[in-house]
Short mmCIF file of C-alpha atoms in Angstrom, two decimals:
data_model
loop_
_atom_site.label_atom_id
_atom_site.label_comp_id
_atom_site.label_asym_id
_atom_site.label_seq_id
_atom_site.Cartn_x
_atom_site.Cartn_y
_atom_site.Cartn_z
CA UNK A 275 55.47 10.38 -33.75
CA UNK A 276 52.40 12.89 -33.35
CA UNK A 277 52.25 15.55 -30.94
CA UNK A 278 49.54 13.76 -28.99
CA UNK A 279 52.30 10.87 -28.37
CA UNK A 280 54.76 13.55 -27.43
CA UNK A 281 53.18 14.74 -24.49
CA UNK A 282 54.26 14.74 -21.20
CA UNK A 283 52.89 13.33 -18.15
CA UNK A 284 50.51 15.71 -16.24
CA UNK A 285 49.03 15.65 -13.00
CA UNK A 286 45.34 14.85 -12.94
CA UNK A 287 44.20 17.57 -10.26
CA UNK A 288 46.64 20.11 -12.58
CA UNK A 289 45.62 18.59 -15.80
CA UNK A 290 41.57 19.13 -15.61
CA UNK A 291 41.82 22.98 -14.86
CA UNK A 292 43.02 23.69 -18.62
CA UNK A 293 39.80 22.10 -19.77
CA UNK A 294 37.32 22.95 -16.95
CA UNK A 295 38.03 26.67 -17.76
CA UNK A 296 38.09 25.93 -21.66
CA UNK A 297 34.20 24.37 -20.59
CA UNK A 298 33.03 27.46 -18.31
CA UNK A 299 34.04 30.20 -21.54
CA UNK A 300 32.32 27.96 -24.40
CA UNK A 301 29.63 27.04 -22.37
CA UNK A 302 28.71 30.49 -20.46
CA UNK A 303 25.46 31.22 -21.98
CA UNK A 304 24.44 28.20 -21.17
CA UNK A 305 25.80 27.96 -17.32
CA UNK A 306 23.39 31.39 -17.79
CA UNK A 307 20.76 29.77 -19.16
CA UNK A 308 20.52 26.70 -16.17
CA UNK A 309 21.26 29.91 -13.17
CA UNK A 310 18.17 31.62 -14.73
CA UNK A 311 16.08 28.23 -14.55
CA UNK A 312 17.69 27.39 -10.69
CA UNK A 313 16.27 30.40 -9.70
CA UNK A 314 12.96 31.01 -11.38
CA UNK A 315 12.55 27.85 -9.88
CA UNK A 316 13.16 28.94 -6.63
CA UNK A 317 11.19 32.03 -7.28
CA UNK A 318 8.14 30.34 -8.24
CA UNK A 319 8.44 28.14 -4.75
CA UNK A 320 8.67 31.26 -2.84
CA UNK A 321 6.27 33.07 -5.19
CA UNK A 322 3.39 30.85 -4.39
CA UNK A 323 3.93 30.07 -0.44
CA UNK A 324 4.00 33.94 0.03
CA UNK A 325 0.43 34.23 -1.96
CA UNK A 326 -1.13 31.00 -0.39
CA UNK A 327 0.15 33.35 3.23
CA UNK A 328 -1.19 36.46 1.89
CA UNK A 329 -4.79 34.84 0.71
CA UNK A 330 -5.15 32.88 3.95
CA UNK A 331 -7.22 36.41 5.62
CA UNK A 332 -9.87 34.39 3.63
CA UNK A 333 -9.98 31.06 4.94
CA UNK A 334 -12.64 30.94 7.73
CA UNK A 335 -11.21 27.25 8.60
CA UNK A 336 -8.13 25.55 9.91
CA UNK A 337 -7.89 23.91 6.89
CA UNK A 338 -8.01 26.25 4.52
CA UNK A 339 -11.99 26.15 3.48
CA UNK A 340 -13.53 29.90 2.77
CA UNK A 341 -16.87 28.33 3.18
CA UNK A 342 -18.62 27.80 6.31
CA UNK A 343 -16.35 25.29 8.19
CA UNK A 344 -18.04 22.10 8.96
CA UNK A 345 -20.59 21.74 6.51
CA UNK A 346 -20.34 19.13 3.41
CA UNK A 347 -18.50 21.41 1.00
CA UNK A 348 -14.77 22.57 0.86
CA UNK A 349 -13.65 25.22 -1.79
CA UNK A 350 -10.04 26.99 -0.98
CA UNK A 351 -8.77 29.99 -1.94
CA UNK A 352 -7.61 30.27 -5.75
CA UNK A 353 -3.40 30.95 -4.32
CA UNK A 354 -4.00 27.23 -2.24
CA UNK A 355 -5.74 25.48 -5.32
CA UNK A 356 -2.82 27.06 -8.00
CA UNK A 357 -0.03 26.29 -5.37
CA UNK A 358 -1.08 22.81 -4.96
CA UNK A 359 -1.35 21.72 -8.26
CA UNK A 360 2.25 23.51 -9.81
CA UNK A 361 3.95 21.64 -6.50
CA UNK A 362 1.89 18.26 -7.09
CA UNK A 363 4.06 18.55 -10.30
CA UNK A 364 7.45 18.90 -8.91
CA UNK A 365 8.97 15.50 -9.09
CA UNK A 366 7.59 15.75 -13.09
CA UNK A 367 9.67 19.02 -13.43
CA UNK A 368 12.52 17.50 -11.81
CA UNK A 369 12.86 14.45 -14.10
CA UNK A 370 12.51 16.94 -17.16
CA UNK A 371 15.46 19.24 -15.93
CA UNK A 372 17.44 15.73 -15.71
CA UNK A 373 16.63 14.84 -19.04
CA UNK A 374 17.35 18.20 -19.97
CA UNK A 375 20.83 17.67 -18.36
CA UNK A 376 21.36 14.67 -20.03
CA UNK A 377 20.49 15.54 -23.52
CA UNK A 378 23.05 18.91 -23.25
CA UNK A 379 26.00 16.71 -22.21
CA UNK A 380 24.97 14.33 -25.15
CA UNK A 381 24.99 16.41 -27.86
CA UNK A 382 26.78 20.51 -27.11
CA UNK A 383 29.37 19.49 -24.35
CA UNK A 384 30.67 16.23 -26.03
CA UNK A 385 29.26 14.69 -28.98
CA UNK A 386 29.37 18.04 -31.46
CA UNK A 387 33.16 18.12 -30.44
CA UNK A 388 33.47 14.53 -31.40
CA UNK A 389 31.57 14.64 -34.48
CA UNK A 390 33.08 18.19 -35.56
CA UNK A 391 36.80 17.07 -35.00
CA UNK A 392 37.64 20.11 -32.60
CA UNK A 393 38.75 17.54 -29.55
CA UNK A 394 42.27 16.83 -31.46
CA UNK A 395 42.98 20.87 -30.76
CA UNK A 396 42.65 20.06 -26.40
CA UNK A 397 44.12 16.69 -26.94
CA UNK A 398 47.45 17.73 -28.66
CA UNK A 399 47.65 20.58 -25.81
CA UNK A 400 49.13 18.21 -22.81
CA UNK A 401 45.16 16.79 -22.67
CA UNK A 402 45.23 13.18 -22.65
CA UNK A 403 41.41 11.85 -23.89
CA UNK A 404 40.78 10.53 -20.55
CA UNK A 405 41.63 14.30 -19.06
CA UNK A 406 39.49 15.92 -21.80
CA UNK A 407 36.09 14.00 -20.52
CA UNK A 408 36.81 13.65 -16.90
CA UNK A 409 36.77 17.47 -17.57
CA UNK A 410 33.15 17.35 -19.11
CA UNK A 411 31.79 15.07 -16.83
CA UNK A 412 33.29 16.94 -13.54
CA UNK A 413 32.42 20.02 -13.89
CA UNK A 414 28.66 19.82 -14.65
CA UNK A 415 28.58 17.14 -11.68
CA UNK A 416 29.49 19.49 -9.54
CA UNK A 417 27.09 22.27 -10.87
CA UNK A 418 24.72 20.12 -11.29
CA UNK A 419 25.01 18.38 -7.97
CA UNK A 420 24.56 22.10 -6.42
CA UNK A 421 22.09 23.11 -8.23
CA UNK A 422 19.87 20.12 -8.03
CA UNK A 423 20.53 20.26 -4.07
CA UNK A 424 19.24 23.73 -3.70
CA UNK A 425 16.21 23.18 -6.01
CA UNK A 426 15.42 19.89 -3.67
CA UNK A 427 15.77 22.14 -0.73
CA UNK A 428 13.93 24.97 -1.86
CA UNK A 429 10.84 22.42 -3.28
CA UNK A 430 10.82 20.46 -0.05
CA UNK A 431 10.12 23.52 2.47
CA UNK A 432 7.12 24.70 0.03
CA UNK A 433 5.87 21.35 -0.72
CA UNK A 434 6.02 20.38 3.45
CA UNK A 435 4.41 23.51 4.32
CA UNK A 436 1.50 22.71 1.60
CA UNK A 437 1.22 19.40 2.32
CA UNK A 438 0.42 20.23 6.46
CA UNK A 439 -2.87 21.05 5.08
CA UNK A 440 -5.55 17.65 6.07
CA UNK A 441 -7.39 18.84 2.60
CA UNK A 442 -4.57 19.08 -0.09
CA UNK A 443 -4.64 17.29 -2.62
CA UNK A 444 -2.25 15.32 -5.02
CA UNK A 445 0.46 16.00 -2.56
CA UNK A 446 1.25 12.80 -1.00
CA UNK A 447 5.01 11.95 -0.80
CA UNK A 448 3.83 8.67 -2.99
CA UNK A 449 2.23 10.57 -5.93
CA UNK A 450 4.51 10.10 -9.36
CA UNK A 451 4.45 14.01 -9.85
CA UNK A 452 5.87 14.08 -6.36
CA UNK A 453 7.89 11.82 -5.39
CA UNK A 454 11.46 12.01 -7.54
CA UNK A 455 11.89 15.74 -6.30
CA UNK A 456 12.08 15.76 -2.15
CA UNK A 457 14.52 13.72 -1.37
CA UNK A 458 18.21 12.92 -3.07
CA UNK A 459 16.46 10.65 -5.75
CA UNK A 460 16.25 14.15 -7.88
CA UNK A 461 19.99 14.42 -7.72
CA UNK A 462 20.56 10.95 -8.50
CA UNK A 463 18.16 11.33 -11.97
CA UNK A 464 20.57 14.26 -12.86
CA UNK A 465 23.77 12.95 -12.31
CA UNK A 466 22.54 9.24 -14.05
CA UNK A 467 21.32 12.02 -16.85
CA UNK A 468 24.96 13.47 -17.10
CA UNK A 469 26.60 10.11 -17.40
CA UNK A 470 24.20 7.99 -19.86
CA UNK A 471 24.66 11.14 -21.76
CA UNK A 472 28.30 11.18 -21.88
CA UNK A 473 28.14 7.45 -22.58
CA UNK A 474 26.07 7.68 -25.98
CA UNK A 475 27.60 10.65 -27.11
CA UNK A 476 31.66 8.73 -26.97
CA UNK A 477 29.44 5.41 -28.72
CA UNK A 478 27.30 7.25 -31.34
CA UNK A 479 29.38 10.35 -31.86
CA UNK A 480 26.70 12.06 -33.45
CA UNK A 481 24.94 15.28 -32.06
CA UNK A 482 21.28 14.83 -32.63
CA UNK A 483 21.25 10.64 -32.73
CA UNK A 484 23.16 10.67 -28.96
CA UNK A 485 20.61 13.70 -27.73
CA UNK A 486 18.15 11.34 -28.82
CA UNK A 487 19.45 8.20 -27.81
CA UNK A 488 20.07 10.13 -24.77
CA UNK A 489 16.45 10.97 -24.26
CA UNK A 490 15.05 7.32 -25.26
CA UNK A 491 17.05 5.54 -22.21
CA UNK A 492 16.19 8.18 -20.01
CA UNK A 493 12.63 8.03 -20.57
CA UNK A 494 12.77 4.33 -20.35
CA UNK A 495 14.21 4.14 -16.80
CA UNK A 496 12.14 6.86 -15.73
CA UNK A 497 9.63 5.31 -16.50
CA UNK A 498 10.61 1.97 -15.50
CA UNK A 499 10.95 3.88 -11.69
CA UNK A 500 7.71 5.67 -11.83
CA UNK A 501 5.82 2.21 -12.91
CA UNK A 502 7.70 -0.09 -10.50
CA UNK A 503 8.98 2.16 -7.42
CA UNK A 504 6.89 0.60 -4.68
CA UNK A 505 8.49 -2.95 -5.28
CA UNK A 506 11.90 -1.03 -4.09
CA UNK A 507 11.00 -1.49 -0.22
CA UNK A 508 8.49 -4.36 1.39
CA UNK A 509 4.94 -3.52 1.79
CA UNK A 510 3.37 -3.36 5.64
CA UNK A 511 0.21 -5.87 5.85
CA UNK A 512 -3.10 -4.33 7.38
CA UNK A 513 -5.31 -7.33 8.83
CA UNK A 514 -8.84 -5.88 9.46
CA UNK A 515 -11.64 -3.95 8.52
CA UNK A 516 -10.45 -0.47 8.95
CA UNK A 517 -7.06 0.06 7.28
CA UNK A 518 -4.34 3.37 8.54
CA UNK A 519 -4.93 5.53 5.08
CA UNK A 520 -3.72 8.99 5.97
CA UNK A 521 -0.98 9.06 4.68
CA UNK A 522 0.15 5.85 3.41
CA UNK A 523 0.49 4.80 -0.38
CA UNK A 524 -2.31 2.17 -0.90
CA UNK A 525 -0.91 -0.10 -3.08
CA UNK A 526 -3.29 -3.27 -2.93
CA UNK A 527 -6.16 -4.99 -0.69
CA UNK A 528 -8.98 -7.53 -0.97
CA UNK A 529 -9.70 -10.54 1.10
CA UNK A 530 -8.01 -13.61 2.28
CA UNK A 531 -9.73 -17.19 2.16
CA UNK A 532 -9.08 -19.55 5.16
CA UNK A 533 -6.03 -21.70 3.04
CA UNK A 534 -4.55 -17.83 3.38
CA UNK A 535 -5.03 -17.22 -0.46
CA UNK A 536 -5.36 -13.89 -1.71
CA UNK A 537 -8.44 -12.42 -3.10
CA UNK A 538 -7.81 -9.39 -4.42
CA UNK A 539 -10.75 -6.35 -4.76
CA UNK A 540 -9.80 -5.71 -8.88
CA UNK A 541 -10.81 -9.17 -9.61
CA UNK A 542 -14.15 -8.46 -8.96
CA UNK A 543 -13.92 -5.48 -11.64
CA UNK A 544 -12.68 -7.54 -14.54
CA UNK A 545 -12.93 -4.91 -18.14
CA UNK A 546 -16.10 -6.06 -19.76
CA UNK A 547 -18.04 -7.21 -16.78
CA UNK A 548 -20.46 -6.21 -14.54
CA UNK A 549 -19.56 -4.42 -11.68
CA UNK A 550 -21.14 -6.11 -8.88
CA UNK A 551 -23.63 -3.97 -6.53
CA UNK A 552 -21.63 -5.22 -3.53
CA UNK A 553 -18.12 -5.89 -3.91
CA UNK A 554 -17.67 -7.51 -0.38
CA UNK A 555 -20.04 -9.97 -1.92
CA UNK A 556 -18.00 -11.43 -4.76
CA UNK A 557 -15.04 -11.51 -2.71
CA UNK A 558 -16.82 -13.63 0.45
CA UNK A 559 -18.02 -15.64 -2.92
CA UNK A 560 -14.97 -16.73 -3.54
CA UNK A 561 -13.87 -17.80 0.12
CA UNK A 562 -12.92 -14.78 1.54
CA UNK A 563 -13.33 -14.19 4.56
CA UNK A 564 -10.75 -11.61 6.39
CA UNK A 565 -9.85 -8.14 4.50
CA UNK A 566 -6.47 -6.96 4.30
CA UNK A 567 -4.41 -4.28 2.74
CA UNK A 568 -0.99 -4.25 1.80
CA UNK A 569 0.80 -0.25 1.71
CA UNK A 570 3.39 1.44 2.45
CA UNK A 571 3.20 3.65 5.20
CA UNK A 572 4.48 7.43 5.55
CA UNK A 573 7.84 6.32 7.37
CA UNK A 574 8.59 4.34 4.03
CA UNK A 575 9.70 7.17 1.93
CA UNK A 576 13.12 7.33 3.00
CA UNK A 577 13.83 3.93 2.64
CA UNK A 578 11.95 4.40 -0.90
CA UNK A 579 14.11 7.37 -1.73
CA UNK A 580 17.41 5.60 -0.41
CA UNK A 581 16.76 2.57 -2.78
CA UNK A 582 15.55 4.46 -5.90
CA UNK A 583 19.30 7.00 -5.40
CA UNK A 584 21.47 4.07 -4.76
CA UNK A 585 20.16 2.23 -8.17
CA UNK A 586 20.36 5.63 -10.19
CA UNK A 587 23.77 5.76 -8.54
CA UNK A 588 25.12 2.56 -9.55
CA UNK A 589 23.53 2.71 -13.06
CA UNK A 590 25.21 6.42 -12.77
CA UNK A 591 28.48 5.00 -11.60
CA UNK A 592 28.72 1.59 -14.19
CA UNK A 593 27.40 4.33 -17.48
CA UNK A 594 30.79 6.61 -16.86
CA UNK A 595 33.10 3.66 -16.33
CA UNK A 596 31.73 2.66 -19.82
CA UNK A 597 31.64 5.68 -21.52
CA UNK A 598 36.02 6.02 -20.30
CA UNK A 599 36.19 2.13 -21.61
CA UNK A 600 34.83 3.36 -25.16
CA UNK A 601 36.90 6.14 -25.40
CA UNK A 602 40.08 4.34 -24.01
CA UNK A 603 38.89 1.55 -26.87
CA UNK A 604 38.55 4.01 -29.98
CA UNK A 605 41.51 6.81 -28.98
CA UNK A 606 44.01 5.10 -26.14
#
């Protein structure tokens, strides 16, 4: 009988710490490596409000103009145009850090050990298989889970304090560079990175296919999100001429016909046509004969947010039960 039949029982909570601090001394350059990022991060945040602060001696208006306020042009200072467009980016850098995430667990943490042989060493040490990746996938949870918190944190008090300004721009809380990194969604892309990585690297067992494997599925359901992510919560209908706007995520208008059939403003802007001279026109052409606009309004991005980290959750959730189920499968 082999050794790694021999063992004896050990208890879970006792059983991970062998591992965990087998993880933190192979791994400490690169626990380095994701501290230095966490806080440039930060710095950067903190960096920029403190210049857009410093520059505003400049702005002769309320909302942040250093021309003549009330005239027809707007130009802000060069610290308000830089810090808006690095934040308008901050969801974008927070689904690259996941993927980032994900493609490290893939490939260093689990699938080099796999592919190289050196798991049988832990495993015929009192480390049951199941032990050995519950170590891998708790300990950067709960680093990761930090981290991502503080970053969200950190990004949310200098995008809000931005985003106060009436002129900003590319700032909404519905734009795609903005949206994943607010709210808890960001932590929900890394931990779903974490486990689908785990999950191809026990299936393929290869370093660079499961890092790339890794990458493909996160890119597709990133994707997927950033395409689809206003059909996550119901739309509020606008009946009239004058819709809210502000600060609500415009997501599709036109006209509706007396039967109550929609009409909808992009039909009349069909690729290779003309574009008609009066839009209203083509639509009261076609019946219509009451405008309406269907959106989401600014109270929606909770709900949004709530949906989106529940899915990633799940998906999060269903990738590690698979990735035990394969190992379980292939080494008991």
């Amino acid at each position: 009988m082999s050794a790694i039949g021999l063992r004896a029982p050990v208890a879970p909570a006792a059983g991970l710490r062998g591992p965990i601090r087998v993880l933190l001394r192979q791994h400490r350059r690169s626990l380095w490596a994701a501290g230095a990022l966490l806080v440039l991060g930060i710095a950067i945040v903190v960096g920029l409000r403190i210049w857009v602060a410093v520059a505003s001696s400049d702005e002769l208006c309320a909302d942040g103009d250093i021309t003549r306020c009330g005239d027809d042009t707007y130009q802000p200072t060069y610290a308000r145009a830089a810090a808006e467009a690095y934040l308008s980016e901050g969801g974008t850098v927070v689904l690259l850090l996941a993927a980032l995430i994900g493609v490290f667990v893939a490939g260093p943490l689990i699938a080099r050990e796999l592919e190289n042989g050196t798991f049988r060493l832990a495993w015929a040490q009192s480390v049951s298989p199941a032990q050995w990746l519950a170590a891998r996938l708790a300990l950067p949870a709960a680093l990761v889970t930090a981290g991502m918190t503080i970053l969200v944190l950190v990004y949310r008090w200098g995008w809000s304090g931005m985003r106060s300004n009436p002129s900003a721009s590319e700032l909404g809380w519905y734009e795609s560079g903005v949206q994943p990194a607010p709210g808890p969604t960001a932590v929900a892309y890394a931990l779903l990175a974490l486990a689908v990585g785990a999950l191809c690297a026990v299936a393929v067992r290869r370093t660079v296919l499961s890092m790339s494997l890794t990458a493909l599925v996160l890119g597709t359901v990133m994707l997927g999100f950033g395409e689809r992510r206003y059909e996550l919560w119901p739309t509020t209908r606008f009946l009239g001429d004058n819709w809210p706007g502000g600060d609500a995520w415009h997501i599709e208008s036109g006209m509706l016909t007396a039967s109550g059939k929609e009409i909808y403003w992009k039909d009349c802007f069909r690729a290779g046509t003309t574009i008609p001279e009066d839009p209203t026109s083509c639509l009261r052409d076609q019946g219509g004969i009451t405008y309406f606009a269907d959106y989401h309004p600014a109270s929606h991005f909770w709900p949004i947010q709530l949906v989106e980290t529940g899915i990633l959750l799940a998906l999060a959730a269903l990738a590690v039960a698979l990735a035990f189920r394969v190992l379980r499968r292939r080494h008991g």
